Amino acid sequence: MSIIEVRGVRKTYRSGEADVPALRGIDLDIGRGQFLAVAGPSGSGKTTLLNLLGCLDSLDGGSIRIEGVDIASMDKTARARFRREKLGFVFQSYNLVPVLTVMENVAIPLELLGMDPKEIHARCMEVLEEVGLADKAKRRPGRLSGGQQQRVAVARALVKRPSLVLADEPTANLDSATGSSILDLMKAMNAKHGTTFVFSTHDRMVMDRASRLVLLHDGLVVSDEGVRT
Amino acid sequence: MNIRYLAGFAFRNLTRHKRRTVITAASLAAGLSLFILFDSLLTGLENDGTRSMIWYDTGSLQVQDSGYWEEKDSLPLDRAIADPGPVLDFLGSKGFKAAPRAVFMGELIVSGDPWTESGSVRVRMVALDPGRDAAVFRLRETLQEGKWLSDDPSGIVLGYQLARDLGARIGYPLTVMARTRDGAFQTMDLRVSGIVNTPNAAVNRLSAFVSLDLADEYLYLEGSVNQIAIAGDEDADPEKAAAKLEEGLKTVAGGLSVLPWTVTGAEFLAFVQSRSGLSRVLLLLVFIIAAVGVSNTMLMTILERTREMGMLRAQGMYDRELRTSLMMEAAAIGLIGGILGLVLSLPFNAFLVNTGFDLSWMIEKVGVDLPFSGRLRGAWHARTMLMSVAVGAFLSFAVSVIPARRAMKLSVVEALRHG
Amino acid sequence: MKLSRIAWLNIRRNRRRSFLSALAMLVVSAALVFAFSLLEGMKAEMARNVKDWTWGEIKIQHAQFEKNRLLNPLHLNVADADALVSRLAALPETEAATPRTAFSVIIQKDERRFQAQGIGVDLARETAYSRLPSFVSAGRLPEAGTREAAVGIGLARKLGLGVGDKFTFMTMTRNRSMYGVTLRISGLMDFPVAALNSLAFVLPIDRARSFLQLDGAALEIVAKVKPGLDPADVAEAWNAELVPLGLSAVSWTRSSVVYYVVSYIGVIFNILAAMFILLGSTVVINTTMMVVFERRAEIGMLGALGMRADELVRLFLLEAVFISSLGATAGALIGCGISAFFARGGLDLTAFMGGINVEFPTLLFPALRAGTVLGSLAMTVVISGLASLLPSWSAARIEPVDALRG
């Protein structure tokens, strides 16, 4: 059952005088619980696709439906609300807030949802346990290693039990051992909670671990292998 | 996202750049502090001057013939309250302390021994009833030399500056030339019986005092006076009191006006008002500097946190929530600056209030005709002090609107790519 | 590469930030240039008023007159004034000289009395001295030998009279008798000194002498010296001959209250200006701090490559100084522009000035003087430069190793 339906999606950027077509007609169906990697050389449009799936940018053509909702029909605030309720993000450079503790960083999505403080605390501790950082809850990100920071980011992405987690090159800033363990973590979460994961990557290791691999080239899908359901 | 969380977040962010926050807040503090101090001086000036005016020159209220005020520059004796008796009785019955006075223009002539030089000078002659005057005015307490009119009703008492300029001493004879109530010339040969040194420079420089009985005899006043000064409650609204009294007096005699000190002292008040204009200019300058400082800080902050803000927006934080958080940060800097400014001003203000500046040299040299005492002192003005804290916070809040708004213009995607 | 060139390139790396920083100095500089030129204008106007009207550039009086001035001592006068004036006017150092006699009167109109001041002047000489005719706003100056006077517009308004009307006043003569005089208003005067407008009238000195019983004498002679000469020196030189005659010459620089008060104000102004500059400099300080922090890796690298600590400090200091100089210069130009704009119509400060002193002008014309503008600019750059030393020093404290570690 697809929770994401991508139909004929087009996106063009203006670069100076020229128009640069980043996506030239993408069709894709992503099912619930999939662990999917989008790969391709730079300029292939994978980051653009991820941004669109993440409701961070607007389409120039085609449509995207996530859980039946047509993204293009939403205005900026509606999209923000959608992200708030349904999506989780993991970034290449972690993007944690340095003045907040690990716990507070993880709590951000729940604060945005206006949850009860007691419940927020409980949930955060729960998810920190899952990523193995419960003892670091009161630390500031600056005191953690790169791998630990990315774990916090993963915890933050998962804390609200989103339908979809989008990860843009999550292992790019990590050494291979650490990257591998992060990937294992995310795979475990995917198995445990059934959260759909979509990666963009050019890391071979990620591509190998993904259960489905979509290759983009020059803004079009050139191959789509692996589990599709 | 609730306001309390945003506020907490904003406050936490302040600690990120402690030095920058402190420097910006400090510059705000310095400017606001200056403003408080300047205002303190102005308030002190106004308070001291008003008091000097009321205690030594105008009284709180004045009963006059309704035709007197428009002719006041000529100090006319013919626009008078012909029969002050009933008016004084009425006032007494209502619990007012009143003092009748006849004010007229006189030419003070000095010549020969013992004066070092001869000549004449125009003075403002005040004929008063020594018994009743003390209930309204405090001249007697400022007697520096000689005797007050209550002890020597046949003499003339000079203001300190006037006496000094003339070289007058107790016992010197002089002649006052004036016009009687009917306009005829009259001369009065008098002796200097006392010298008063009041905190009112105008009185010291321009006035001389004689007893009402003496003036009545020489100038054929026939019991009339052109002013009845009334002591008032300093806190009460003088204009309302004047209007009320004027109504009441209609039952006693017709054609009388009651003027509050805000009218009789209008010239001084205008002077003070003009100085507060200067204070406003100072505030404006402080505003400009603070505005530039705070917005500069905000812009630097935004520049540094672009990616982080992109992340928050990606997580689903609304633009307006993020904007609010930023503006609260700015407001917090402003609040800190305001409080710091208030605290910074306290010791200096204490100095101004307790010691102040001695400007008596200027009074003498410049020939000031306003009720100054020569001592410029500050006054605690709670309203301004609190207002400056609020101003600091509000100004910073307002100034951050545009930078905060512009920060949101960047798309989330670009923000994430930044830095 | 020279440090200054590196500094210049660095500023252009982050144009927006550099601009914002410079903006603060721009605002400060513009405000200061404008304020200083207002002050200059005020000083120039006050000097002019004092020299033309309220004192004279050099005033010659009876030696005892000033002390007893309150008493209007007509007997303490300058005898044979006309002869003395002719002699003085002929001297090479004299630009112009003229006798004046001021006396206080009470004008009687209907049943009301008004205080006023009459000024007897030598109409011919007065033209050269104070350009008296240029202040006539209606009618004309009185003619010598007539019973006419030109009245200040404020006084005329108070009296409710106009050109052609008559007014009567009483004054005390030299012999201490009261004398009544009636004069016809030949014209109205708009003096540059507000107090004169509301209190004074001008009449031929001969007429004044005749009713004041002052044959041949005047109460004062005012003189102007040729440009470039110091009036105090000239007055001293004249005193050699005047003192034995019982007279004394005093330069305005030695007597005028205005002179003292203005220098007092000048000092306060400079102190306030310095504080203002410091306030504005906090922006540059903040920016420099941020720049040093951001580029610490680069600083570490430069240090590792062999750049000395003092060179590093100089580099950041130069950056800060360039920014503030640019901002200050732009601001100075804007300040000049604002001053030039107001120099035409003047800035009406009646609201600020009323009540305290005869000699302070209420309509101010900002005076742009190269010296003042450059001085203000220099003060701004120096103070902000010194302020930027602190954050620049922090660059030197960065250890290369720490910085590279990030």
XYZ file of C-alpha atoms in Angstrom, chain C:
406
model
C 50.754 41.486 0.277
C 50.377 44.536 2.399
C 48.226 44.171 5.460
C 46.020 47.028 4.381
C 45.254 45.345 1.097
C 44.352 42.115 2.858
C 42.174 44.047 5.257
C 40.393 45.769 2.401
C 39.722 42.471 0.624
C 38.464 40.923 3.823
C 35.894 43.631 4.287
C 34.451 42.824 0.927
C 34.023 39.185 1.809
C 30.891 39.861 3.758
C 29.554 43.035 2.241
C 26.289 43.132 4.099
C 27.867 42.817 7.491
C 30.490 45.403 6.730
C 27.789 47.728 5.526
C 25.727 47.371 8.671
C 28.745 48.048 10.763
C 29.620 51.118 8.780
C 26.019 52.253 9.040
C 26.309 52.816 12.757
C 29.316 55.062 12.295
C 27.499 56.794 9.474
C 24.606 57.730 11.695
C 26.880 58.919 14.477
C 29.078 60.918 12.152
C 26.188 62.589 10.348
C 24.554 63.572 13.619
C 27.790 64.979 14.996
C 28.694 66.975 11.926
C 25.240 68.491 11.949
C 25.329 69.219 15.659
C 28.774 70.779 15.487
C 27.862 72.941 12.559
C 24.811 74.114 14.499
C 27.096 75.007 17.338
C 29.427 76.842 14.986
C 26.495 78.701 13.548
C 25.325 79.607 16.999
C 28.760 80.830 17.992
C 29.093 82.884 14.826
C 25.684 84.441 15.275
C 26.229 85.163 18.932
C 29.592 86.689 18.190
C 28.010 88.868 15.556
C 25.217 89.955 17.854
C 27.578 90.760 20.648
C 29.939 92.687 18.403
C 27.215 94.571 16.597
C 24.729 95.184 19.333
C 24.947 94.014 22.873
C 28.541 94.935 23.652
C 30.483 95.988 20.573
C 33.772 94.522 19.496
C 35.509 97.060 21.675
C 33.488 99.170 24.042
C 34.790 102.442 25.421
C 33.046 103.804 28.477
C 33.659 105.909 31.532
C 35.873 103.767 33.773
C 33.215 103.676 36.524
C 30.230 103.153 34.301
C 30.107 99.360 34.018
C 30.334 98.843 37.735
C 27.342 101.100 38.300
C 25.456 100.283 35.201
C 22.333 99.255 37.076
C 21.891 102.849 38.180
C 21.871 104.275 34.662
C 24.524 106.785 35.727
C 24.285 109.365 32.985
C 26.958 111.446 34.617
C 29.532 108.699 34.104
C 29.809 109.407 30.415
C 32.373 109.770 27.653
C 32.868 113.500 27.233
C 33.472 115.027 23.811
C 32.426 111.767 22.285
C 32.315 113.003 18.688
C 35.895 114.169 18.688
C 37.083 110.934 20.197
C 35.110 108.890 17.694
C 36.642 110.796 14.787
C 40.096 110.181 16.140
C 39.483 106.482 16.696
C 37.863 106.001 13.313
C 40.924 107.479 11.651
C 43.311 104.982 13.253
C 44.686 102.293 10.909
C 43.487 99.435 13.127
C 39.896 100.647 13.236
C 37.302 99.275 10.869
C 34.450 101.448 12.202
C 33.533 103.386 15.320
C 30.336 105.006 16.486
C 28.903 106.589 19.650
C 25.784 105.253 21.373
C 23.697 106.346 24.297
C 21.137 103.959 25.734
C 18.655 105.103 28.346
C 15.680 103.458 29.956
C 12.238 104.966 29.603
C 8.657 104.369 30.548
C 6.297 104.779 27.651
C 2.892 106.038 28.551
C 0.097 104.910 26.304
C -3.498 105.614 27.260
C -3.522 104.478 30.836
C -0.824 101.883 30.474
C 2.883 102.115 31.020
C 5.549 100.112 29.258
C 9.202 99.739 29.985
C 11.459 100.352 27.025
C 14.934 101.397 26.079
C 15.887 104.257 23.802
C 19.174 104.126 21.924
C 20.651 107.336 20.606
C 22.829 106.630 17.582
C 24.953 108.482 15.083
C 23.010 107.512 11.985
C 25.854 108.009 9.547
C 28.430 106.067 11.462
C 25.985 103.405 12.566
C 25.427 102.374 8.981
C 29.105 101.490 8.644
C 29.241 99.834 12.027
C 26.144 97.657 12.245
C 24.434 98.072 8.876
C 21.514 99.557 10.745
C 19.506 100.472 7.657
C 19.330 96.844 6.610
C 17.138 96.027 9.601
C 14.399 98.456 8.772
C 11.314 96.385 8.115
C 8.857 99.225 7.480
C 9.191 102.950 6.908
C 12.654 104.425 7.348
C 15.233 105.416 9.889
C 14.664 108.733 11.704
C 16.318 111.755 10.189
C 18.910 113.706 12.139
C 17.517 116.726 13.911
C 13.940 115.469 13.897
C 11.659 114.195 16.637
C 11.486 110.762 15.104
C 12.408 107.252 16.143
C 12.499 103.778 14.599
C 10.839 101.263 16.899
C 11.484 97.536 17.316
C 8.639 95.542 15.821
C 7.875 93.762 19.090
C 7.662 97.022 20.969
C 5.468 98.556 18.282
C 3.160 95.575 18.478
C 2.955 95.832 22.248
C 2.063 99.503 21.937
C -0.332 98.840 19.107
C 1.332 101.509 17.022
C 2.622 101.732 13.483
C 4.625 103.988 11.214
C 3.444 107.570 11.507
C 2.029 107.178 15.027
C 3.398 109.083 17.989
C 4.443 107.806 21.375
C 5.307 109.547 24.602
C 7.753 108.508 27.271
C 9.292 109.687 30.495
C 12.958 109.340 31.253
C 15.353 110.478 33.912
C 17.864 113.092 32.780
C 21.397 113.588 33.906
C 20.268 116.083 36.477
C 17.862 113.567 37.882
C 14.734 115.217 36.723
C 11.975 113.381 34.898
C 11.476 114.524 31.350
C 8.702 113.741 28.950
C 9.336 113.316 25.226
C 7.050 112.640 22.297
C 8.410 111.106 19.141
C 6.946 110.096 15.825
C 7.544 106.588 14.556
C 9.407 106.896 11.278
C 9.895 103.164 10.785
C 9.963 99.709 12.333
C 13.132 97.737 13.059
C 13.613 93.981 12.914
C 16.778 93.541 14.954
C 18.649 90.234 14.974
C 18.551 90.371 18.756
C 15.117 89.451 20.079
C 15.301 91.598 23.198
C 15.946 94.726 21.159
C 12.916 94.019 19.059
C 10.605 93.969 22.007
C 12.169 96.740 24.016
C 14.142 99.214 21.942
C 13.731 102.205 19.713
C 16.430 104.080 17.854
C 16.728 107.853 17.528
C 19.380 110.388 16.484
C 21.949 110.840 19.225
C 21.730 114.603 19.112
C 18.109 114.576 20.114
C 18.843 112.077 22.883
C 21.677 114.269 24.158
C 19.515 117.310 24.201
C 16.797 115.951 26.452
C 19.114 113.832 28.560
C 21.252 116.933 29.184
C 24.382 115.239 27.962
C 25.974 117.976 25.800
C 28.529 116.471 23.508
C 28.812 113.291 25.539
C 27.805 109.714 24.889
C 27.480 106.809 27.259
C 29.645 104.579 25.125
C 31.656 104.334 21.949
C 31.732 101.023 20.135
C 34.454 100.166 17.663
C 35.351 97.331 15.321
C 38.898 96.405 14.440
C 40.188 95.405 11.051
C 39.934 91.673 10.315
C 42.830 89.608 11.598
C 43.492 91.870 14.575
C 42.861 90.764 18.126
C 40.405 93.227 19.700
C 41.839 92.584 23.151
C 45.286 93.745 21.996
C 43.878 96.807 20.302
C 41.846 97.701 23.381
C 44.965 97.399 25.520
C 46.851 99.683 23.185
C 44.074 102.264 23.293
C 43.834 102.127 27.041
C 47.287 103.659 27.282
C 45.718 106.930 26.183
C 42.165 106.412 27.426
C 42.790 105.492 31.039
C 44.313 108.871 31.943
C 41.138 110.391 30.530
C 39.063 108.371 32.961
C 37.867 106.045 30.222
C 38.388 102.357 29.568
C 38.260 100.211 26.458
C 37.178 96.584 26.893
C 37.132 93.929 24.196
C 34.127 91.623 23.968
C 36.390 88.659 24.424
C 37.147 89.897 27.921
C 33.701 90.768 29.061
C 30.937 89.087 27.293
C 29.149 86.442 29.244
C 28.315 84.854 25.962
C 31.958 84.173 25.344
C 32.323 82.220 28.568
C 29.084 80.353 28.267
C 29.848 79.340 24.699
C 33.227 77.866 25.617
C 31.533 76.054 28.491
C 28.979 74.660 26.091
C 31.735 73.764 23.666
C 33.430 71.577 26.253
C 30.200 69.824 27.202
C 29.454 69.296 23.544
C 32.761 67.584 22.952
C 32.273 65.294 25.927
C 28.795 64.343 24.762
C 30.132 63.792 21.257
C 32.787 61.404 22.552
C 30.140 59.416 24.431
C 27.955 59.287 21.392
C 30.816 57.991 19.281
C 31.515 55.291 21.842
C 27.910 54.220 21.722
C 28.053 53.895 17.980
C 31.380 52.108 18.170
C 29.820 49.254 20.089
C 28.442 48.096 16.777
C 31.875 47.986 15.200
C 33.180 46.200 18.281
C 30.479 43.571 18.005
C 31.179 43.026 14.358
C 34.916 42.732 14.848
C 34.343 40.241 17.639
C 32.164 38.160 15.398
C 34.629 38.339 12.554
C 37.531 37.242 14.751
C 35.487 34.342 16.065
C 34.349 33.155 12.688
C 37.734 33.281 11.159
C 39.632 31.679 13.971
C 40.608 28.729 11.829
C 42.014 31.142 9.308
C 43.790 33.075 12.021
C 45.302 29.886 13.353
C 46.454 29.045 9.878
C 48.009 32.465 9.380
C 49.723 32.136 12.727
C 51.018 28.711 11.830
C 52.344 30.155 8.571
C 54.322 32.673 10.531
C 52.207 35.795 10.851
C 53.167 37.623 13.998
C 50.708 38.464 16.725
C 51.012 42.182 16.232
C 50.434 41.766 12.511
C 47.276 39.820 13.212
C 46.039 42.492 15.557
C 46.877 45.121 12.986
C 44.990 43.212 10.334
C 41.742 43.172 12.256
C 42.245 46.657 13.516
C 42.678 47.837 9.949
C 39.499 46.095 8.939
C 37.611 47.772 11.725
C 39.171 51.147 11.025
C 38.419 50.914 7.311
C 34.788 50.145 8.015
C 34.343 52.929 10.532
C 36.247 55.419 8.395
C 34.108 54.678 5.397
C 30.968 54.932 7.447
C 32.128 58.063 9.212
C 33.130 59.763 5.988
C 29.849 58.938 4.321
C 28.113 60.193 7.427
C 30.133 63.379 7.421
C 29.089 64.038 3.851
C 25.471 63.452 4.743
C 25.871 65.697 7.777
C 27.292 68.404 5.547
C 24.339 67.970 3.249
C 21.848 68.347 6.079
C 23.709 71.378 7.382
C 23.807 72.961 3.967
C 20.099 72.350 3.603
C 19.290 74.117 6.843
C 21.875 76.787 6.221
C 19.538 78.325 3.723
C 16.368 78.724 5.710
C 17.750 78.326 9.183
C 16.547 76.070 11.966
C 13.958 77.595 14.244
C 14.787 76.761 17.815
C 12.568 79.284 19.534
C 11.046 76.477 21.464
C 14.391 75.534 22.979
C 15.877 78.916 23.664
C 13.209 81.137 25.059
C 13.517 82.833 28.374
C 17.074 82.711 29.409
C 19.209 85.258 27.774
C 19.157 88.184 25.458
C 22.207 87.084 23.590
C 21.300 83.567 22.499
C 19.944 83.436 18.963
C 16.760 81.540 18.276
C 16.985 81.093 14.545
C 20.110 79.088 13.942
C 22.000 78.841 10.724
C 24.367 75.901 10.726
C 27.837 77.001 9.683
C 29.869 74.478 7.786
C 33.507 74.889 8.575
C 36.076 72.577 7.091
C 37.950 72.544 10.364
C 34.938 71.470 12.384
C 33.875 68.781 9.943
C 37.353 67.325 9.731
C 37.741 67.558 13.474
C 34.488 65.726 14.065
C 35.443 63.101 11.503
C 38.870 62.650 13.077
C 37.373 62.307 16.552
C 34.944 59.675 15.280
C 37.605 57.620 13.536
C 40.074 57.838 16.423
C 37.622 56.920 19.156
C 36.059 54.073 17.204
C 39.513 52.891 16.221
C 40.619 52.798 19.834
C 37.436 50.965 20.746
C 38.186 48.347 18.093
C 41.554 47.617 19.644
C 39.969 45.391 22.271
C 38.351 42.857 19.972
C 41.347 43.000 17.638
C 43.659 42.047 20.471
C 41.635 38.898 20.965
C 42.827 37.765 17.544
C 46.357 37.605 18.822
C 45.379 35.380 21.692
C 44.278 32.589 19.391
C 46.754 29.728 19.384
C 47.287 28.309 15.911
C 46.717 24.764 17.087
C 43.444 25.485 18.861
C 42.073 27.332 15.897
C 42.850 24.621 13.418
C 41.207 22.056 15.591
C 38.016 23.947 15.086
